[in-house]
Amino acid sequence: MQTIHSNLSRRRFLAGLTGLAAGGMLAGCGGNGNASGGGDGKGLTFLNWQQVKGTPLEQAIQAYEKSSGAKVTVQPAVTQEYDTKMRTLLAGGSPPDVMRINDDFVRGFSEQGALLDLKPYLEKDGVDTAAFAKEAFEFPKQPDGSHTAWVLGYEPRLIFYNVDLFKQAGVPLPPTTWSPDGWTWADFADRAKKLTDPAKKQYGALVYLDTGYEQTFTVNHGSETGIYSTDGAQFTLPGAKEVEALQWATDLTCKDKVQPPWSALQQDNVQNQLFAQGKIAMMFATFGTVPYMRTTVKDFTWDVAPPPADVQQKTEASVIVFCIPKTAKNPDQAWELLKFLAGEEGGKILLQGGAFTPINKKVAAQLAPGGKMPEHIGLFGEAANHLTATNQTKNTLGARELYRPALDQAYNCEKPVGDVLNQIKPQVETALKG
């Protein structure tokens, strides 16, 4: 989901917990659940949690209308309490034909039977799924083999860095390809130390604020599952390798003093502001940060590099997910729209927005510098071959609401990561039972 940084995420998690309690209302949802659903075949309704007007998404929808002859009615965006509104629409039995969905809700809504299985459509149309970034595409796949949502794009996480600070300090720049050569965890920490200047309140690195680091760095350290077990029933983050990874990132603050203290990072968007002010030399962040940097950074050159490598070199990506409710009146047209948006024509239009990487690998490979894009922006496209995904659970929001606040004790240098996670583990695994 949108896990850019902890304090923002926690507010959304609290709202999500309330919504999960109401989720039982969806259990009785019926509707057309096959590839020959009803509807008038002439139009469909579409709902996003962000404004569509004036965006590449609107242009892509208009291109679909022109090529198909169908009419897409974009409903007014629900920018506040979207998750609550979405649950209400699903429970009411007359939802839009296509809806944006928080990826943390996909597993729960799927088990409640509220989302249409798209697998029959994939098979009927012979969709070449190899054209899509595998880990992101397979995110909505459920244990029973159903495919209950559709990923249009994803936001891989890379290291954003200030080129000028590197040159001023005489520090070698990060690699320009996905390679561990000269770019291990030790290399990263060494550069961070050389780029830190306490007198200027300039820090060499920021890793632990983007919560995607939990999955990325644990898997890269040799974890087989990352945060949760494959079946989503166990909290595996307290494992030995996982704890070592999180402690390494925490020690950048508590021992090495090269990362901003946790207490200084609790305001929304503070990390982007600090980077744009030249106060952070390297920052682990999503592709969604690119538009901000393009418009805000004025007086230095910035670029991106892969995450540093340990046992592996992978990265987690937030996914842009839409669904077709099981009670949608025009499921066939809804499917055609989603298929178009994930194809080459739709993907090329969405690519212009620069907010996420299209799911289509051929389109993603067209990311290129220019127009204030960094020189190695193409590394985001190449990330399709280096993705890791957090395993889904019945109650991911509930689990996160328990362990992430507890980790504050470690991030504030009060307790070791292992002590915190092992203490909270029983409560988290109770929450995972849903």
Short mmCIF file of C-alpha atoms in Angstrom, two decimals:
data_model
loop_
_atom_site.label_atom_id
_atom_site.label_comp_id
_atom_site.label_asym_id
_atom_site.label_seq_id
_atom_site.Cartn_x
_atom_site.Cartn_y
_atom_site.Cartn_z
CA MET A 1 0.00 0.00 0.00
CA GLN A 2 1.02 3.65 0.32
CA THR A 3 3.66 2.99 2.96
CA ILE A 4 5.88 5.98 2.34
CA HIS A 5 6.64 6.61 5.99
CA SER A 6 5.44 5.39 9.32
CA ASN A 7 3.53 8.25 10.90
CA LEU A 8 1.33 8.75 7.83
CA SER A 9 0.76 5.04 7.44
CA ARG A 10 -0.33 4.61 11.04
CA ARG A 11 -3.21 7.04 10.66
CA ARG A 12 -4.41 5.06 7.67
CA PHE A 13 -4.00 1.81 9.56
CA LEU A 14 -6.25 3.06 12.37
CA ALA A 15 -8.95 3.90 9.85
CA GLY A 16 -8.41 0.52 8.24
CA LEU A 17 -8.92 -1.39 11.48
CA THR A 18 -12.32 0.21 11.91
CA GLY A 19 -13.16 -0.75 8.35
CA LEU A 20 -12.08 -4.35 8.79
CA ALA A 21 -14.52 -4.69 11.64
CA ALA A 22 -17.29 -3.66 9.27
CA GLY A 23 -16.05 -5.94 6.54
CA GLY A 24 -18.38 -8.75 7.55
CA MET A 25 -21.17 -6.84 5.84
CA LEU A 26 -19.69 -7.98 2.54
CA ALA A 27 -20.02 -11.69 3.19
CA GLY A 28 -23.44 -11.90 1.55
CA CYS A 29 -22.48 -10.16 -1.69
CA GLY A 30 -23.66 -12.02 -4.74
CA GLY A 31 -23.54 -11.05 -8.39
CA ASN A 32 -22.14 -12.18 -11.69
CA GLY A 33 -18.85 -13.91 -11.11
CA ASN A 34 -17.89 -15.15 -14.56
CA ALA A 35 -16.54 -13.90 -17.84
CA SER A 36 -19.97 -13.49 -19.40
CA GLY A 37 -21.46 -10.99 -16.98
CA GLY A 38 -24.36 -8.71 -17.78
CA GLY A 39 -24.59 -4.96 -18.13
CA ASP A 40 -25.57 -2.96 -21.16
CA GLY A 41 -22.14 -3.33 -22.75
CA LYS A 42 -22.07 0.34 -23.66
CA GLY A 43 -20.54 2.00 -20.66
CA LEU A 44 -19.10 1.64 -17.21
CA THR A 45 -18.37 3.60 -14.08
CA PHE A 46 -14.91 4.21 -12.63
CA LEU A 47 -13.82 5.39 -9.17
CA ASN A 48 -10.34 6.42 -8.02
CA TRP A 49 -9.21 7.91 -4.71
CA GLN A 50 -7.38 10.70 -6.53
CA GLN A 51 -8.68 13.19 -9.04
CA VAL A 52 -8.56 11.80 -12.58
CA LYS A 53 -9.28 14.99 -14.52
CA GLY A 54 -6.21 16.50 -16.16
CA THR A 55 -4.02 13.45 -15.54
CA PRO A 56 -2.47 10.82 -17.82
CA LEU A 57 -5.04 8.38 -16.37
CA GLU A 58 -7.82 10.53 -17.84
CA GLN A 59 -6.00 10.56 -21.17
CA ALA A 60 -5.65 6.78 -21.08
CA ILE A 61 -9.35 6.34 -20.32
CA GLN A 62 -10.23 8.68 -23.18
CA ALA A 63 -8.00 6.65 -25.50
CA TYR A 64 -9.87 3.51 -24.45
CA GLU A 65 -13.21 5.19 -25.13
CA LYS A 66 -12.03 6.17 -28.60
CA SER A 67 -10.75 2.72 -29.49
CA SER A 68 -13.66 0.77 -28.00
CA GLY A 69 -16.65 3.03 -28.49
CA ALA A 70 -17.52 2.56 -24.83
CA LYS A 71 -18.39 5.36 -22.44
CA VAL A 72 -16.53 5.57 -19.10
CA THR A 73 -18.18 7.68 -16.41
CA VAL A 74 -15.51 8.76 -13.93
CA GLN A 75 -17.20 9.34 -10.61
CA PRO A 76 -16.03 12.18 -8.35
CA ALA A 77 -12.93 11.18 -6.44
CA VAL A 78 -13.27 10.38 -2.76
CA THR A 79 -10.08 11.91 -1.41
CA GLN A 80 -10.94 11.49 2.28
CA GLU A 81 -11.86 8.22 3.99
CA TYR A 82 -11.81 6.43 0.65
CA ASP A 83 -11.51 2.97 2.20
CA THR A 84 -14.69 3.54 4.22
CA LYS A 85 -16.53 4.78 1.13
CA MET A 86 -15.34 1.80 -0.89
CA ARG A 87 -16.60 -0.68 1.72
CA THR A 88 -19.96 1.10 1.84
CA LEU A 89 -20.34 0.91 -1.94
CA LEU A 90 -19.44 -2.77 -2.01
CA ALA A 91 -21.83 -3.58 0.83
CA GLY A 92 -24.62 -1.61 -0.83
CA GLY A 93 -24.67 -3.87 -3.86
CA SER A 94 -24.36 -1.12 -6.51
CA PRO A 95 -20.67 -0.27 -6.68
CA PRO A 96 -18.81 1.31 -9.61
CA ASP A 97 -17.67 -1.17 -12.25
CA VAL A 98 -13.99 -0.39 -11.62
CA MET A 99 -12.64 0.76 -8.25
CA ARG A 100 -9.23 1.58 -6.84
CA ILE A 101 -8.53 -0.70 -3.89
CA ASN A 102 -6.03 -0.51 -1.05
CA ASP A 103 -3.78 -3.50 -1.64
CA ASP A 104 -3.98 -4.44 2.06
CA PHE A 105 -7.68 -5.18 1.56
CA VAL A 106 -7.39 -7.48 -1.45
CA ARG A 107 -6.98 -10.71 0.55
CA GLY A 108 -9.80 -9.94 2.99
CA PHE A 109 -12.31 -8.83 0.34
CA SER A 110 -11.39 -11.83 -1.78
CA GLU A 111 -12.15 -14.24 1.05
CA GLN A 112 -15.46 -12.48 1.60
CA GLY A 113 -16.39 -13.02 -2.05
CA ALA A 114 -16.71 -9.32 -2.82
CA LEU A 115 -14.30 -9.17 -5.79
CA LEU A 116 -14.69 -10.64 -9.24
CA ASP A 117 -12.24 -13.38 -10.20
CA LEU A 118 -10.42 -12.19 -13.34
CA LYS A 119 -8.80 -15.53 -14.09
CA PRO A 120 -11.60 -16.59 -16.51
CA TYR A 121 -11.03 -13.38 -18.48
CA LEU A 122 -7.27 -13.94 -18.58
CA GLU A 123 -7.77 -17.46 -19.90
CA LYS A 124 -10.55 -16.55 -22.35
CA ASP A 125 -8.50 -13.74 -23.90
CA GLY A 126 -5.20 -15.62 -23.81
CA VAL A 127 -3.46 -12.70 -22.10
CA ASP A 128 0.33 -13.01 -22.26
CA THR A 129 1.11 -12.55 -18.58
CA ALA A 130 4.84 -12.76 -19.31
CA ALA A 131 4.52 -9.18 -20.59
CA PHE A 132 3.98 -7.99 -17.01
CA ALA A 133 6.34 -7.53 -14.08
CA LYS A 134 5.87 -10.94 -12.45
CA GLU A 135 5.86 -10.19 -8.71
CA ALA A 136 3.63 -7.14 -9.09
CA PHE A 137 1.25 -8.87 -11.50
CA GLU A 138 0.83 -11.90 -9.26
CA PHE A 139 0.11 -9.83 -6.16
CA PRO A 140 -3.70 -10.28 -6.43
CA LYS A 141 -3.43 -14.06 -6.94
CA GLN A 142 -5.20 -15.85 -4.09
CA PRO A 143 -4.40 -19.24 -2.48
CA ASP A 144 -7.25 -20.86 -4.43
CA GLY A 145 -5.76 -19.67 -7.74
CA SER A 146 -8.26 -16.87 -8.33
CA HIS A 147 -7.01 -13.48 -9.53
CA THR A 148 -9.22 -10.95 -7.80
CA ALA A 149 -7.68 -7.58 -8.63
CA TRP A 150 -5.62 -5.92 -11.33
CA VAL A 151 -2.29 -4.14 -10.93
CA LEU A 152 -1.82 -1.25 -13.36
CA GLY A 153 1.59 -0.25 -12.10
CA TYR A 154 3.98 -0.26 -9.23
CA GLU A 155 6.38 2.05 -7.41
CA PRO A 156 9.75 0.35 -6.93
CA ARG A 157 12.05 1.65 -4.23
CA LEU A 158 15.55 2.81 -5.08
CA ILE A 159 18.25 4.94 -3.47
CA PHE A 160 17.82 8.62 -4.33
CA TYR A 161 21.12 10.47 -3.98
CA ASN A 162 22.58 13.96 -4.21
CA VAL A 163 25.25 13.85 -6.92
CA ASP A 164 26.77 17.17 -5.89
CA LEU A 165 27.32 16.08 -2.28
CA PHE A 166 29.13 12.97 -3.47
CA LYS A 167 31.43 15.01 -5.70
CA GLN A 168 32.10 17.65 -3.05
CA ALA A 169 33.12 14.97 -0.56
CA GLY A 170 35.19 13.06 -3.14
CA VAL A 171 33.07 9.94 -2.58
CA PRO A 172 32.58 7.44 -5.45
CA LEU A 173 29.11 7.60 -6.94
CA PRO A 174 26.79 4.58 -6.56
CA PRO A 175 26.66 2.06 -9.44
CA THR A 176 24.63 2.81 -12.54
CA THR A 177 23.38 -0.77 -13.00
CA TRP A 178 21.76 -3.45 -10.86
CA SER A 179 25.02 -4.89 -9.58
CA PRO A 180 26.54 -5.68 -6.16
CA ASP A 181 30.01 -4.66 -7.34
CA GLY A 182 31.20 -1.93 -4.99
CA TRP A 183 27.70 -1.60 -3.61
CA THR A 184 27.36 -3.85 -0.58
CA TRP A 185 25.87 -2.86 2.75
CA ALA A 186 29.37 -2.09 3.96
CA ASP A 187 29.99 0.12 0.91
CA PHE A 188 26.74 1.94 1.55
CA ALA A 189 27.51 2.54 5.23
CA ASP A 190 31.04 3.70 4.40
CA ARG A 191 29.74 6.26 1.93
CA ALA A 192 27.10 7.40 4.42
CA LYS A 193 29.79 8.10 7.02
CA LYS A 194 31.86 10.13 4.56
CA LEU A 195 28.79 12.11 3.47
CA THR A 196 27.71 13.00 7.00
CA ASP A 197 28.62 16.46 8.29
CA PRO A 198 27.29 17.15 11.82
CA ALA A 199 28.27 20.81 11.63
CA LYS A 200 25.95 21.30 8.66
CA LYS A 201 23.30 18.91 10.03
CA GLN A 202 23.88 16.90 6.88
CA TYR A 203 23.22 13.16 7.01
CA GLY A 204 24.67 10.51 4.74
CA ALA A 205 21.64 8.23 4.58
CA LEU A 206 17.98 7.66 5.35
CA VAL A 207 16.75 4.08 5.10
CA TYR A 208 14.27 3.19 7.81
CA LEU A 209 11.56 5.80 7.22
CA ASP A 210 10.14 4.18 4.10
CA THR A 211 8.51 1.08 5.57
CA GLY A 212 9.24 -0.85 2.38
CA TYR A 213 12.73 -1.29 3.79
CA GLU A 214 11.37 -4.03 6.09
CA GLN A 215 10.73 -6.44 3.22
CA THR A 216 13.55 -5.24 0.96
CA PHE A 217 16.41 -5.40 3.41
CA THR A 218 15.33 -8.61 5.17
CA VAL A 219 15.02 -10.50 1.88
CA ASN A 220 18.31 -9.07 0.66
CA HIS A 221 19.89 -10.32 3.90
CA GLY A 222 18.75 -13.88 3.18
CA SER A 223 15.25 -14.06 4.62
CA GLU A 224 13.03 -16.50 2.73
CA THR A 225 9.76 -14.72 3.49
CA GLY A 226 10.45 -11.26 4.86
CA ILE A 227 7.72 -9.91 7.13
CA TYR A 228 5.12 -12.70 6.96
CA SER A 229 5.17 -16.40 6.14
CA THR A 230 4.02 -17.57 2.72
CA ASP A 231 0.59 -18.54 4.04
CA GLY A 232 0.26 -15.23 5.87
CA ALA A 233 -0.29 -16.90 9.24
CA GLN A 234 3.07 -16.23 10.89
CA PHE A 235 4.98 -13.06 11.72
CA THR A 236 8.48 -13.93 10.47
CA LEU A 237 10.05 -10.49 10.97
CA PRO A 238 11.38 -11.52 14.43
CA GLY A 239 13.58 -14.21 12.81
CA ALA A 240 17.35 -13.98 13.21
CA LYS A 241 18.18 -12.78 9.69
CA GLU A 242 15.27 -10.40 9.66
CA VAL A 243 16.26 -8.85 12.97
CA GLU A 244 19.85 -8.45 11.81
CA ALA A 245 18.66 -6.53 8.74
CA LEU A 246 16.44 -4.14 10.68
CA GLN A 247 19.09 -3.66 13.34
CA TRP A 248 21.64 -2.77 10.66
CA ALA A 249 19.35 -0.04 9.36
CA THR A 250 18.59 1.18 12.89
CA ASP A 251 22.28 1.29 13.78
CA LEU A 252 22.82 3.83 11.02
CA THR A 253 21.23 6.16 13.56
CA CYS A 254 21.98 4.63 16.95
CA LYS A 255 25.63 3.70 16.38
CA ASP A 256 26.94 5.32 13.21
CA LYS A 257 25.06 8.64 13.57
CA VAL A 258 24.72 8.92 9.79
CA GLN A 259 20.91 8.85 9.68
CA PRO A 260 18.49 11.48 11.05
CA PRO A 261 17.13 10.59 14.49
CA TRP A 262 13.65 9.09 14.51
CA SER A 263 12.28 12.00 16.54
CA ALA A 264 13.15 14.40 13.71
CA LEU A 265 11.20 12.44 11.10
CA GLN A 266 7.64 12.48 12.39
CA GLN A 267 6.18 15.21 10.18
CA ASP A 268 4.57 14.37 6.84
CA ASN A 269 6.91 14.65 3.86
CA VAL A 270 9.84 15.73 6.04
CA GLN A 271 12.21 13.28 4.36
CA ASN A 272 11.58 14.70 0.90
CA GLN A 273 11.99 18.22 2.19
CA LEU A 274 15.30 17.37 3.83
CA PHE A 275 16.58 15.72 0.68
CA ALA A 276 15.52 18.68 -1.46
CA GLN A 277 17.32 20.99 0.97
CA GLY A 278 20.56 19.03 0.56
CA LYS A 279 20.44 17.67 4.12
CA ILE A 280 20.31 13.98 3.15
CA ALA A 281 22.80 12.49 0.71
CA MET A 282 21.13 9.08 0.11
CA MET A 283 17.50 8.16 0.69
CA PHE A 284 15.57 4.92 0.19
CA ALA A 285 12.24 5.91 -1.40
CA THR A 286 9.62 4.92 -3.97
CA PHE A 287 9.24 5.91 -7.59
CA GLY A 288 6.31 8.05 -6.42
CA THR A 289 8.89 10.47 -5.00
CA VAL A 290 10.15 11.34 -8.50
CA PRO A 291 7.50 13.99 -9.35
CA TYR A 292 8.23 15.86 -6.10
CA MET A 293 11.96 15.88 -6.77
CA ARG A 294 11.49 16.96 -10.37
CA THR A 295 9.52 20.03 -9.33
CA THR A 296 11.27 20.87 -6.05
CA VAL A 297 15.01 20.27 -6.43
CA LYS A 298 16.48 23.39 -8.00
CA ASP A 299 20.12 23.81 -7.06
CA PHE A 300 21.76 20.39 -7.31
CA THR A 301 21.79 17.27 -9.45
CA TRP A 302 20.12 14.14 -8.13
CA ASP A 303 20.00 10.59 -9.39
CA VAL A 304 18.95 7.07 -8.38
CA ALA A 305 20.72 3.77 -7.73
CA PRO A 306 19.62 0.24 -6.77
CA PRO A 307 19.44 -0.69 -3.09
CA PRO A 308 22.81 -1.92 -1.80
CA ALA A 309 23.29 -5.68 -2.12
CA ASP A 310 23.90 -8.27 0.55
CA VAL A 311 22.87 -11.90 -0.07
CA GLN A 312 20.53 -10.61 -2.79
CA GLN A 313 19.71 -7.32 -4.48
CA LYS A 314 15.95 -6.89 -4.67
CA THR A 315 13.44 -4.18 -3.87
CA GLU A 316 9.81 -4.02 -2.80
CA ALA A 317 7.30 -2.01 -4.78
CA SER A 318 4.00 -0.46 -3.76
CA VAL A 319 1.32 -1.57 -6.22
CA ILE A 320 -1.42 0.44 -7.94
CA VAL A 321 -4.43 -1.87 -7.70
CA PHE A 322 -7.95 -1.76 -9.14
CA CYS A 323 -10.75 -4.28 -8.82
CA ILE A 324 -14.05 -5.20 -10.40
CA PRO A 325 -16.67 -5.76 -7.69
CA LYS A 326 -18.58 -9.01 -7.98
CA THR A 327 -21.81 -7.01 -8.17
CA ALA A 328 -20.56 -4.75 -10.98
CA LYS A 329 -23.21 -4.19 -13.63
CA ASN A 330 -20.72 -4.07 -16.53
CA PRO A 331 -17.92 -6.53 -15.69
CA ASP A 332 -17.04 -7.29 -19.31
CA GLN A 333 -16.46 -3.65 -20.20
CA ALA A 334 -14.66 -3.14 -16.90
CA TRP A 335 -12.27 -5.95 -17.81
CA GLU A 336 -11.64 -4.49 -21.25
CA LEU A 337 -10.74 -1.14 -19.70
CA LEU A 338 -8.30 -2.67 -17.20
CA LYS A 339 -6.75 -4.80 -19.92
CA PHE A 340 -6.26 -1.70 -22.08
CA LEU A 341 -4.68 0.29 -19.25
CA ALA A 342 -2.19 -2.52 -18.61
CA GLY A 343 -1.38 -2.91 -22.31
CA GLU A 344 1.19 -1.08 -24.39
CA GLU A 345 -1.06 1.73 -25.63
CA GLY A 346 -2.51 2.53 -22.23
CA GLY A 347 0.80 1.99 -20.48
CA LYS A 348 2.60 4.50 -22.69
CA ILE A 349 0.08 7.16 -21.75
CA LEU A 350 0.32 6.37 -18.03
CA LEU A 351 4.10 6.48 -18.24
CA GLN A 352 3.89 10.21 -18.99
CA GLY A 353 2.63 10.86 -15.47
CA GLY A 354 5.88 9.73 -13.92
CA ALA A 355 4.14 8.69 -10.68
CA PHE A 356 4.49 4.96 -11.11
CA THR A 357 6.03 2.34 -13.35
CA PRO A 358 3.47 0.70 -15.71
CA ILE A 359 2.99 -3.04 -15.18
CA ASN A 360 3.85 -3.69 -18.84
CA LYS A 361 7.58 -4.45 -18.93
CA LYS A 362 8.02 -3.26 -22.51
CA VAL A 363 6.56 0.13 -21.60
CA ALA A 364 8.48 0.37 -18.33
CA ALA A 365 11.69 -0.17 -20.25
CA GLN A 366 11.02 3.12 -22.05
CA LEU A 367 11.73 5.18 -18.93
CA ALA A 368 14.44 7.59 -20.01
CA PRO A 369 16.26 10.68 -18.73
CA GLY A 370 15.30 14.14 -19.86
CA GLY A 371 12.58 16.56 -18.78
CA LYS A 372 14.14 16.80 -15.33
CA MET A 373 14.21 13.02 -15.03
CA PRO A 374 17.45 11.75 -13.43
CA GLU A 375 20.11 10.24 -15.64
CA HIS A 376 19.51 6.68 -14.49
CA ILE A 377 15.70 6.75 -14.23
CA GLY A 378 15.70 3.54 -16.29
CA LEU A 379 16.74 1.62 -13.18
CA PHE A 380 13.11 1.82 -12.09
CA GLY A 381 12.10 -0.04 -15.23
CA GLU A 382 14.80 -2.64 -14.67
CA ALA A 383 13.45 -3.13 -11.15
CA ALA A 384 10.80 -5.38 -12.70
CA ASN A 385 13.47 -8.09 -12.74
CA HIS A 386 14.45 -7.54 -9.10
CA LEU A 387 11.18 -7.34 -7.18
CA THR A 388 10.20 -8.87 -3.86
CA ALA A 389 6.66 -8.70 -2.48
CA THR A 390 5.34 -8.86 1.06
CA ASN A 391 3.20 -11.96 1.55
CA GLN A 392 -0.50 -11.23 1.96
CA THR A 393 -2.36 -11.93 5.19
CA LYS A 394 -5.96 -11.81 6.39
CA ASN A 395 -5.21 -8.78 8.56
CA THR A 396 -2.06 -7.00 7.42
CA LEU A 397 -3.35 -3.67 8.71
CA GLY A 398 -4.00 -5.05 12.16
CA ALA A 399 -0.54 -6.61 12.31
CA ARG A 400 1.19 -3.41 11.22
CA GLU A 401 -0.73 -1.34 13.72
CA LEU A 402 0.85 -3.48 16.43
CA TYR A 403 4.47 -3.96 15.41
CA ARG A 404 5.32 -0.66 13.72
CA PRO A 405 4.55 1.55 16.73
CA ALA A 406 6.44 -0.95 18.90
CA LEU A 407 9.51 -0.51 16.69
CA ASP A 408 9.67 3.13 17.80
CA GLN A 409 11.49 1.83 20.87
CA ALA A 410 14.26 0.49 18.63
CA TYR A 411 14.33 3.48 16.31
CA ASN A 412 14.65 5.77 19.34
CA CYS A 413 17.65 3.66 20.41
CA GLU A 414 15.90 2.44 23.58
CA LYS A 415 15.76 -1.32 22.87
CA PRO A 416 17.31 -3.77 20.37
CA VAL A 417 15.11 -4.61 17.39
CA GLY A 418 15.01 -8.31 18.35
CA ASP A 419 13.69 -7.61 21.83
CA VAL A 420 10.92 -5.41 20.47
CA LEU A 421 9.78 -7.79 17.73
CA ASN A 422 9.87 -10.95 19.83
CA GLN A 423 7.88 -9.26 22.57
CA ILE A 424 5.14 -8.15 20.18
CA LYS A 425 5.12 -11.34 18.08
CA PRO A 426 2.32 -13.20 19.96
CA GLN A 427 -0.03 -10.24 19.60
CA VAL A 428 0.80 -9.83 15.91
CA GLU A 429 0.16 -13.49 15.14
CA THR A 430 -3.17 -13.30 16.97
CA ALA A 431 -4.08 -10.36 14.74
CA LEU A 432 -3.03 -12.30 11.63
CA LYS A 433 -5.75 -14.84 12.33
CA GLY A 434 -8.18 -12.14 11.30
#
